[in-house]
Short mmCIF file of C-alpha atoms in Angstrom, two decimals:
data_model
loop_
_atom_site.label_atom_id
_atom_site.label_comp_id
_atom_site.label_asym_id
_atom_site.label_seq_id
_atom_site.Cartn_x
_atom_site.Cartn_y
_atom_site.Cartn_z
CA MET A 1 -30.56 -2.61 148.41
CA ALA A 2 -33.41 -0.46 148.54
CA VAL A 3 -32.66 2.70 150.83
CA ASN A 4 -35.12 5.09 152.24
CA SER A 5 -34.90 8.20 151.92
CA SER A 6 -36.28 11.51 151.36
CA PRO A 7 -35.64 15.51 151.05
CA GLU A 8 -36.68 15.54 154.34
CA THR A 9 -35.08 12.96 155.78
CA PRO A 10 -31.78 12.60 153.16
CA LEU A 11 -28.47 10.28 153.00
CA PRO A 12 -25.46 12.36 154.19
CA VAL A 13 -22.83 11.92 151.27
CA GLY A 14 -20.55 9.80 153.49
CA GLU A 15 -22.99 7.04 154.08
CA VAL A 16 -23.93 6.73 150.45
CA SER A 17 -20.48 6.25 149.65
CA ARG A 18 -20.12 3.52 152.38
CA MET A 19 -23.22 1.63 151.36
CA ILE A 20 -21.76 1.38 147.82
CA GLY A 21 -18.26 -0.28 149.49
CA GLY A 22 -20.31 -2.35 151.47
CA TRP A 23 -22.55 -3.13 147.84
CA ILE A 24 -19.26 -3.43 146.12
CA ASP A 25 -17.58 -5.59 148.77
CA ARG A 26 -20.04 -7.90 148.28
CA LEU A 27 -19.02 -9.09 144.28
CA GLY A 28 -16.17 -11.25 145.62
CA ALA A 29 -12.46 -11.02 143.09
CA VAL A 30 -13.59 -11.31 139.61
CA TRP A 31 -11.10 -12.17 136.25
CA VAL A 32 -11.43 -8.75 134.25
CA GLU A 33 -10.15 -8.65 130.16
CA GLY A 34 -8.76 -5.86 129.15
CA GLN A 35 -5.87 -3.77 127.27
CA ILE A 36 -3.02 -1.88 129.57
CA THR A 37 -3.56 2.01 128.46
CA GLN A 38 -0.91 3.16 130.89
CA LEU A 39 1.06 2.11 133.48
CA SER A 40 2.95 3.25 136.43
CA ARG A 41 6.42 1.94 138.28
CA ARG A 42 7.24 4.09 140.74
CA PRO A 43 11.33 3.46 141.40
CA GLY A 44 10.87 1.77 145.41
CA ALA A 45 7.53 2.37 145.29
CA GLY A 46 5.63 -1.18 146.30
CA VAL A 47 2.40 -0.51 144.38
CA VAL A 48 2.33 -0.77 140.39
CA PHE A 49 -1.09 1.58 139.23
CA LEU A 50 -2.27 0.90 135.69
CA THR A 51 -5.85 1.80 133.70
CA LEU A 52 -7.65 -1.33 132.58
CA ARG A 53 -9.25 -0.55 129.19
CA ASP A 54 -11.81 -2.16 127.31
CA PRO A 55 -10.88 -1.70 123.43
CA SER A 56 -14.19 -1.96 122.03
CA TYR A 57 -15.97 0.49 124.74
CA ASP A 58 -14.75 3.49 125.97
CA ILE A 59 -14.31 2.79 128.82
CA SER A 60 -11.82 2.07 131.73
CA VAL A 61 -10.81 1.43 135.25
CA SER A 62 -8.06 1.88 137.43
CA VAL A 63 -5.70 -1.38 138.55
CA THR A 64 -3.60 -1.85 141.33
CA CYS A 65 -1.82 -4.49 142.53
CA TYR A 66 1.84 -5.42 144.64
CA ARG A 67 4.66 -5.01 142.75
CA GLN A 68 5.81 -8.42 143.50
CA VAL A 69 2.59 -9.60 140.92
CA PHE A 70 3.55 -7.06 138.31
CA ASP A 71 6.92 -8.41 138.76
CA ALA A 72 6.39 -11.82 137.57
CA VAL A 73 4.78 -10.53 134.17
CA ALA A 74 7.03 -7.62 133.64
CA ASP A 75 9.10 -8.88 130.86
CA VAL A 76 6.18 -10.14 128.50
CA VAL A 77 3.58 -7.00 129.38
CA GLY A 78 3.32 -3.40 128.70
CA GLU A 79 1.57 -1.07 127.56
CA GLY A 80 -0.89 -2.00 124.97
CA ALA A 81 -1.23 -5.58 126.50
CA ARG A 82 -3.88 -7.56 126.74
CA VAL A 83 -3.95 -9.24 130.00
CA VAL A 84 -6.85 -11.19 131.80
CA VAL A 85 -6.92 -10.16 136.06
CA LEU A 86 -8.23 -12.04 138.94
CA ALA A 87 -8.46 -8.67 140.68
CA LYS A 88 -11.34 -7.46 143.69
CA PRO A 89 -13.25 -4.36 143.26
CA GLU A 90 -12.44 -1.88 146.10
CA TRP A 91 -14.08 1.22 146.64
CA TYR A 92 -12.38 4.32 148.12
CA ALA A 93 -15.14 6.19 150.07
CA PRO A 94 -12.65 9.43 151.12
CA ARG A 95 -12.61 9.96 146.94
CA GLY A 96 -16.02 7.92 145.87
CA GLN A 97 -13.62 5.97 143.40
CA LEU A 98 -13.81 2.53 142.06
CA SER A 99 -10.88 0.21 141.01
CA LEU A 100 -9.10 -3.40 141.07
CA ARG A 101 -6.97 -4.28 143.29
CA ALA A 102 -5.62 -6.68 141.54
CA ALA A 103 -4.17 -10.55 142.55
CA GLU A 104 -2.94 -12.44 139.78
CA ILE A 105 -2.14 -11.16 135.88
CA LYS A 106 -1.96 -12.86 132.77
CA PRO A 107 -1.17 -12.38 129.17
CA VAL A 108 -3.41 -12.94 127.22
CA GLY A 109 -1.33 -14.92 124.46
CA VAL A 110 -1.54 -14.56 120.54
CA GLY A 111 -3.21 -18.26 120.41
CA GLU A 112 -5.97 -17.53 122.92
CA LEU A 113 -7.03 -14.60 120.97
CA LEU A 114 -6.70 -16.58 118.01
CA ALA A 115 -9.52 -19.14 119.42
CA ARG A 116 -11.49 -15.99 120.37
CA LEU A 117 -11.66 -14.18 117.19
CA GLU A 118 -12.24 -18.13 116.04
CA ARG A 119 -16.04 -18.51 117.74
CA LEU A 120 -16.51 -14.43 117.41
CA LYS A 121 -16.35 -15.56 113.37
CA LYS A 122 -18.35 -18.27 113.89
CA ALA A 123 -21.20 -16.40 116.19
CA LEU A 124 -21.17 -13.17 113.82
CA ALA A 125 -21.29 -15.76 110.44
CA ALA A 126 -24.66 -18.40 112.09
CA GLU A 127 -26.22 -14.46 111.75
CA GLY A 128 -25.45 -13.79 108.58
CA LEU A 129 -22.95 -10.86 108.65
CA PHE A 130 -21.31 -12.85 106.14
CA ALA A 131 -23.50 -14.56 103.92
CA PRO A 132 -22.65 -13.72 100.09
CA GLU A 133 -26.25 -12.52 99.47
CA ARG A 134 -25.70 -9.17 101.30
CA LYS A 135 -22.96 -7.73 99.76
CA LYS A 136 -22.66 -4.78 97.40
CA PRO A 137 -21.79 -4.39 94.17
CA LEU A 138 -18.83 -1.84 94.02
CA PRO A 139 -19.46 0.93 90.83
CA PHE A 140 -17.93 1.00 88.01
CA LEU A 141 -16.31 4.54 88.47
CA PRO A 142 -16.78 6.12 91.91
CA GLN A 143 -16.33 9.86 92.08
CA LEU A 144 -15.76 9.65 95.71
CA ILE A 145 -13.99 7.36 97.46
CA GLY A 146 -14.12 7.28 101.78
CA LEU A 147 -10.63 6.46 103.29
CA VAL A 148 -10.32 5.55 106.67
CA CYS A 149 -6.62 5.17 107.60
CA GLY A 150 -3.73 5.73 109.80
CA ARG A 151 -2.71 9.93 109.70
CA ALA A 152 0.46 10.29 107.08
CA SER A 153 0.44 6.21 106.72
CA ALA A 154 2.25 4.66 103.80
CA ALA A 155 -1.61 2.67 103.14
CA GLU A 156 -2.49 6.25 103.05
CA ARG A 157 0.14 7.33 100.46
CA ASP A 158 -0.45 3.97 98.42
CA VAL A 159 -4.27 4.10 98.08
CA LEU A 160 -3.90 7.88 97.15
CA GLU A 161 -0.89 7.43 94.80
CA ASN A 162 -2.32 3.95 92.73
CA ALA A 163 -5.94 5.16 93.07
CA ARG A 164 -5.18 9.29 91.03
CA HIS A 165 -2.48 6.94 88.76
CA ARG A 166 -4.76 5.21 87.79
CA TRP A 167 -7.91 7.79 86.91
CA PRO A 168 -6.86 11.40 87.70
CA ALA A 169 -9.86 12.65 88.28
CA VAL A 170 -11.07 10.75 90.85
CA ARG A 171 -11.28 12.22 94.80
CA PHE A 172 -11.05 11.35 98.59
CA GLU A 173 -12.52 12.15 101.43
CA VAL A 174 -9.81 10.82 104.00
CA ARG A 175 -10.69 10.33 107.14
CA ASN A 176 -7.58 9.59 109.58
CA VAL A 177 -7.64 7.94 112.79
CA PRO A 178 -5.92 5.35 115.17
CA VAL A 179 -5.20 2.12 113.70
CA GLN A 180 -3.98 0.43 116.33
CA GLY A 181 -4.33 1.01 119.90
CA VAL A 182 -6.99 1.63 122.71
CA HIS A 183 -8.54 4.31 120.84
CA ALA A 184 -8.64 2.98 117.55
CA VAL A 185 -12.43 0.71 117.18
CA PRO A 186 -14.36 4.00 118.41
CA GLN A 187 -12.69 6.24 116.09
CA VAL A 188 -12.28 4.03 113.05
CA VAL A 189 -15.91 3.05 113.35
CA GLN A 190 -17.52 6.83 113.56
CA ALA A 191 -15.14 7.65 111.16
CA VAL A 192 -17.31 4.49 108.64
CA LYS A 193 -20.38 5.89 109.92
CA GLU A 194 -19.19 9.33 108.90
CA LEU A 195 -18.56 8.73 105.69
CA ASP A 196 -21.61 6.33 105.11
CA GLU A 197 -23.64 9.14 106.07
CA ILE A 198 -22.22 11.54 102.93
CA ASP A 199 -24.78 10.33 99.57
CA GLU A 200 -21.78 11.73 97.30
CA VAL A 201 -19.14 8.78 98.58
CA ASP A 202 -19.91 5.50 96.29
CA VAL A 203 -17.31 3.62 98.62
CA ILE A 204 -15.65 2.94 101.52
CA ILE A 205 -11.77 1.86 102.02
CA VAL A 206 -10.40 1.20 105.42
CA ALA A 207 -7.28 0.53 104.92
CA ARG A 208 -3.64 -0.35 106.93
CA GLY A 209 -0.66 -2.18 106.52
CA GLY A 210 1.09 -4.57 107.77
CA GLY A 211 1.21 -6.09 111.52
CA SER A 212 0.96 -8.65 114.51
CA VAL A 213 -2.17 -10.47 115.15
CA GLU A 214 -2.50 -7.89 118.02
CA ASP A 215 -2.23 -4.39 116.09
CA LEU A 216 -4.96 -5.85 113.37
CA LEU A 217 -6.73 -6.60 116.92
CA PRO A 218 -9.18 -3.54 116.41
CA PHE A 219 -9.71 -4.80 112.78
CA SER A 220 -11.50 -7.68 114.29
CA ASP A 221 -13.69 -5.96 116.66
CA GLU A 222 -17.29 -6.91 117.04
CA GLN A 223 -18.58 -2.89 117.25
CA LEU A 224 -16.62 -2.43 113.98
CA VAL A 225 -17.79 -4.86 112.34
CA ARG A 226 -21.32 -5.31 113.17
CA ALA A 227 -20.76 -0.79 112.34
CA VAL A 228 -19.68 -2.22 108.73
CA ALA A 229 -22.51 -5.21 108.09
CA GLN A 230 -24.94 -1.53 108.82
CA CYS A 231 -23.51 0.73 106.34
CA ARG A 232 -25.67 1.57 102.77
CA THR A 233 -21.99 2.41 101.34
CA PRO A 234 -19.99 -0.85 99.95
CA VAL A 235 -16.93 -1.19 102.07
CA VAL A 236 -13.56 -2.77 100.89
CA SER A 237 -11.50 -3.39 103.81
CA ALA A 238 -7.21 -3.96 103.30
CA ILE A 239 -6.17 -3.85 106.06
CA GLY A 240 -2.51 -5.70 106.51
CA HIS A 241 -1.04 -8.22 103.98
CA GLU A 242 -2.29 -11.12 101.69
CA PRO A 243 -2.20 -13.34 105.27
CA ASP A 244 -3.95 -10.80 107.79
CA ASN A 245 -8.02 -12.06 107.55
CA PRO A 246 -9.20 -10.04 110.65
CA LEU A 247 -12.78 -9.80 110.77
CA LEU A 248 -13.55 -6.92 108.48
CA ASP A 249 -13.14 -8.68 105.43
CA HIS A 250 -15.41 -10.81 105.77
CA VAL A 251 -18.06 -7.81 106.46
CA ALA A 252 -16.88 -5.63 103.83
CA ASP A 253 -18.22 -5.99 100.31
CA LEU A 254 -14.59 -6.48 99.17
CA ARG A 255 -11.41 -7.51 99.89
CA ALA A 256 -7.93 -6.30 98.92
CA SER A 257 -5.40 -8.07 99.93
CA THR A 258 -3.53 -4.63 100.62
CA PRO A 259 -4.30 -0.74 100.14
CA THR A 260 -2.94 -1.02 96.95
CA ASP A 261 -4.85 -3.61 95.61
CA ALA A 262 -7.73 -1.79 97.31
CA ALA A 263 -6.92 1.03 94.59
CA LYS A 264 -6.86 -1.03 91.83
CA LYS A 265 -10.18 -3.13 91.82
CA VAL A 266 -11.89 0.33 93.28
CA VAL A 267 -10.64 2.36 90.74
CA PRO A 268 -10.30 1.23 86.96
CA ASP A 269 -7.13 2.03 84.85
CA VAL A 270 -7.79 4.99 82.93
CA GLY A 271 -5.45 3.48 80.36
CA GLU A 272 -6.94 -0.36 80.09
CA GLU A 273 -10.52 1.15 79.27
CA SER A 274 -9.10 3.72 76.69
CA GLU A 275 -7.95 0.76 75.25
CA ARG A 276 -10.66 -1.54 75.44
CA VAL A 277 -13.56 1.05 74.22
CA ARG A 278 -11.15 1.02 71.68
CA MET A 279 -11.08 -2.75 70.71
CA LEU A 280 -15.14 -2.73 71.06
CA ARG A 281 -14.86 0.36 68.73
CA ASP A 282 -12.86 -2.15 66.30
CA ARG A 283 -14.88 -5.44 67.29
CA ALA A 284 -18.09 -3.09 66.64
CA ARG A 285 -17.22 -1.62 63.34
CA ARG A 286 -15.41 -4.90 61.84
CA CYS A 287 -18.68 -6.45 63.08
CA MET A 288 -20.72 -3.61 60.83
CA ASN A 289 -18.31 -3.79 57.56
CA ALA A 290 -19.46 -8.12 57.58
CA PHE A 291 -22.62 -7.18 58.01
CA LEU A 292 -22.74 -4.69 55.53
CA GLU A 293 -20.71 -7.13 52.95
CA ARG A 294 -23.06 -9.96 53.86
CA GLU A 295 -25.93 -7.90 53.00
CA GLU A 296 -24.51 -6.17 49.51
CA ARG A 297 -23.86 -9.87 48.64
CA GLY A 298 -27.60 -10.89 48.85
CA LEU A 299 -28.32 -8.14 47.39
CA ALA A 300 -26.50 -8.10 44.44
CA HIS A 301 -26.84 -11.98 44.50
CA ALA A 302 -31.10 -11.01 43.72
CA LEU A 303 -30.99 -8.60 40.99
CA ALA A 304 -29.44 -11.29 39.88
CA ARG A 305 -32.09 -13.59 39.22
CA PRO A 306 -33.81 -13.16 35.91
CA SER A 307 -37.19 -11.53 37.52
CA ILE A 308 -35.41 -8.82 38.80
CA GLU A 309 -32.96 -8.30 36.58
CA ASP A 310 -35.71 -7.89 33.95
CA PRO A 311 -38.73 -8.03 35.48
CA HIS A 312 -40.78 -7.30 31.79
CA ARG A 313 -39.55 -10.69 30.29
CA MET A 314 -41.88 -12.96 32.14
CA ILE A 315 -44.55 -10.20 30.67
CA ASP A 316 -43.33 -9.97 26.83
CA GLU A 317 -43.14 -13.69 27.15
CA ARG A 318 -46.86 -13.99 28.12
CA ALA A 319 -47.76 -11.14 25.69
CA ASP A 320 -48.17 -13.25 22.81
CA GLN A 321 -49.82 -16.52 24.06
CA VAL A 322 -52.01 -13.45 25.64
CA ALA A 323 -52.58 -11.99 22.14
CA SER A 324 -53.29 -15.13 20.87
CA LEU A 325 -55.74 -16.26 23.28
CA ILE A 326 -57.59 -13.04 22.71
CA GLU A 327 -57.94 -13.73 18.44
CA ARG A 328 -59.29 -17.50 19.84
CA SER A 329 -61.50 -16.03 22.33
CA ARG A 330 -62.66 -13.68 19.66
CA ARG A 331 -63.13 -16.02 16.46
CA THR A 332 -64.50 -18.54 18.67
CA LEU A 333 -67.08 -15.74 19.91
CA GLY A 334 -67.72 -14.28 16.51
CA HIS A 335 -68.78 -17.96 15.31
CA LEU A 336 -71.26 -18.27 18.13
CA LEU A 337 -72.85 -14.73 17.73
CA ASP A 338 -72.97 -15.54 13.41
CA ARG A 339 -74.93 -18.70 14.51
CA ALA A 340 -76.59 -17.60 17.27
CA ASP A 341 -77.89 -14.87 14.29
CA SER A 342 -78.58 -17.10 11.92
CA GLU A 343 -80.28 -19.16 14.13
CA LEU A 344 -82.10 -15.89 15.91
CA THR A 345 -83.58 -15.24 12.12
CA HIS A 346 -84.58 -18.40 11.05
CA THR A 347 -86.59 -18.88 14.58
CA HIS A 348 -88.00 -15.36 13.81
CA ALA A 349 -89.02 -16.21 10.04
CA ARG A 350 -90.76 -19.34 11.37
CA VAL A 351 -92.77 -17.00 14.50
CA VAL A 352 -93.48 -14.65 12.04
CA ALA A 353 -94.81 -17.42 9.47
CA LEU A 354 -97.31 -18.52 12.62
CA SER A 355 -97.88 -15.24 13.76
CA PRO A 356 -101.73 -14.55 13.47
CA ALA A 357 -100.23 -10.68 11.74
CA ALA A 358 -99.55 -12.84 8.65
CA THR A 359 -102.41 -15.27 8.98
CA LEU A 360 -104.63 -11.88 8.70
CA LYS A 361 -102.72 -11.04 6.09
CA ARG A 362 -103.34 -13.60 3.98
CA GLY A 363 -107.31 -12.59 4.11
CA TYR A 364 -108.19 -14.37 7.28
CA ALA A 365 -110.16 -12.03 10.03
CA VAL A 366 -110.67 -12.72 13.74
CA LEU A 367 -114.41 -12.33 15.25
CA GLN A 368 -114.29 -11.22 18.87
CA LYS A 369 -117.45 -10.78 21.54
CA ALA A 370 -117.71 -6.84 22.95
CA ASP A 371 -115.78 -8.09 26.21
CA GLY A 372 -112.70 -9.50 23.94
CA HIS A 373 -113.34 -13.14 24.27
CA VAL A 374 -112.67 -14.72 20.65
CA VAL A 375 -115.42 -16.38 19.09
CA ARG A 376 -114.18 -20.00 17.80
CA ASP A 377 -117.69 -21.28 17.74
CA PRO A 378 -120.99 -20.04 15.56
CA GLU A 379 -122.57 -21.31 19.10
CA GLU A 380 -120.96 -19.09 20.57
CA VAL A 381 -122.11 -15.73 19.02
CA ALA A 382 -126.47 -14.75 19.23
CA ARG A 383 -128.25 -14.20 16.58
CA GLY A 384 -128.66 -10.07 15.98
CA GLU A 385 -125.35 -10.22 18.25
CA VAL A 386 -122.98 -6.58 17.20
CA LEU A 387 -119.51 -8.28 17.47
CA ARG A 388 -116.15 -6.86 16.14
CA ALA A 389 -114.32 -8.07 13.13
CA ARG A 390 -110.23 -7.85 13.13
CA VAL A 391 -108.33 -7.99 9.91
CA ALA A 392 -104.59 -6.69 8.63
CA ASP A 393 -105.29 -3.30 8.39
CA GLY A 394 -108.39 -3.22 11.29
CA GLU A 395 -111.18 -3.70 12.37
CA PHE A 396 -114.93 -2.93 12.20
CA THR A 397 -118.24 -4.44 13.52
CA VAL A 398 -120.66 -6.90 12.17
CA LYS A 399 -124.04 -8.34 13.25
CA ALA A 400 -124.56 -11.26 13.10
CA GLY A 401 -127.34 -13.02 10.73
CA GLU A 402 -130.54 -14.11 11.53
#
């Protein structure tokens, strides 16, 4: 609840601490899950001190319990173990410290861990984080590979040696982080995000050797899974051995069974690629030779045709026929012209014989009036009218008699 205070009426530190203690006392006992990071069992002491940490976040809380409470699970619980604690929050007013007073401690078994992981897996899958369509393809030949692994670990050695053996020019940007324990998750997440922000990094490999279910738990953490899902760079999961299957395998763009397998899947083998190039070159050469041979045979077949081998042959064969037709045409046209000329001569003679000029040459004359009208009837001429007489060699005027 709210407390009334002001600069003029401030609350003493002791009062504030007392009030916080009162609020915490109202919480009552709760079941808390976490990982033991520090354990102090002093000989002869009746109280055991331990620190309980949330593996996914950088949050820890102190826990105290009576020796008999811890002795009940001392054989199966130690530093790094996951436990469930029934505890009541306590506030130590003089120092302003919060702690938990444990009344019961239960170790978290492997079966329970697997059941929780299965529930988390289904929840993340329902969000679409494992969908195949969101996975990004790996580049054929990465120039710079980001590697997240333990310091001086076998996983680091396997990835680097195998990758450089396959392609000597490949480069790595390595981030050495804890791969198990309470600090693994935040540092792995930070390393993945750092590598994802480097534009030159083409692919990120998260690698770790084999281990127990508890050892591989950081790679099934929800925080890490979501961080990998948000990466722009393709991520390869190479955790443990073939049977191991942390949630990181499902969200990663590619799952490798081992760190060595990751190197083989990410980096192409220079010998294999050279051999593939040689085979493709030979195949291309064979295809081109076959194409040229096929075209040469087609060209030879075309050239063997009579029309191509002797293109003037058809012209020569038709030349005599054309000459004969031309001669025949000339003869026919000549006959037509001769006959037309004869007909024209006869027609001309008839025309000349029947023409007025020929009649005039035979002594006839044509009389015309002054207006050019030809006189055909004597009654057309008046007595004393002057007429024009036209004869073969000219014309003259005459006057009609009375």
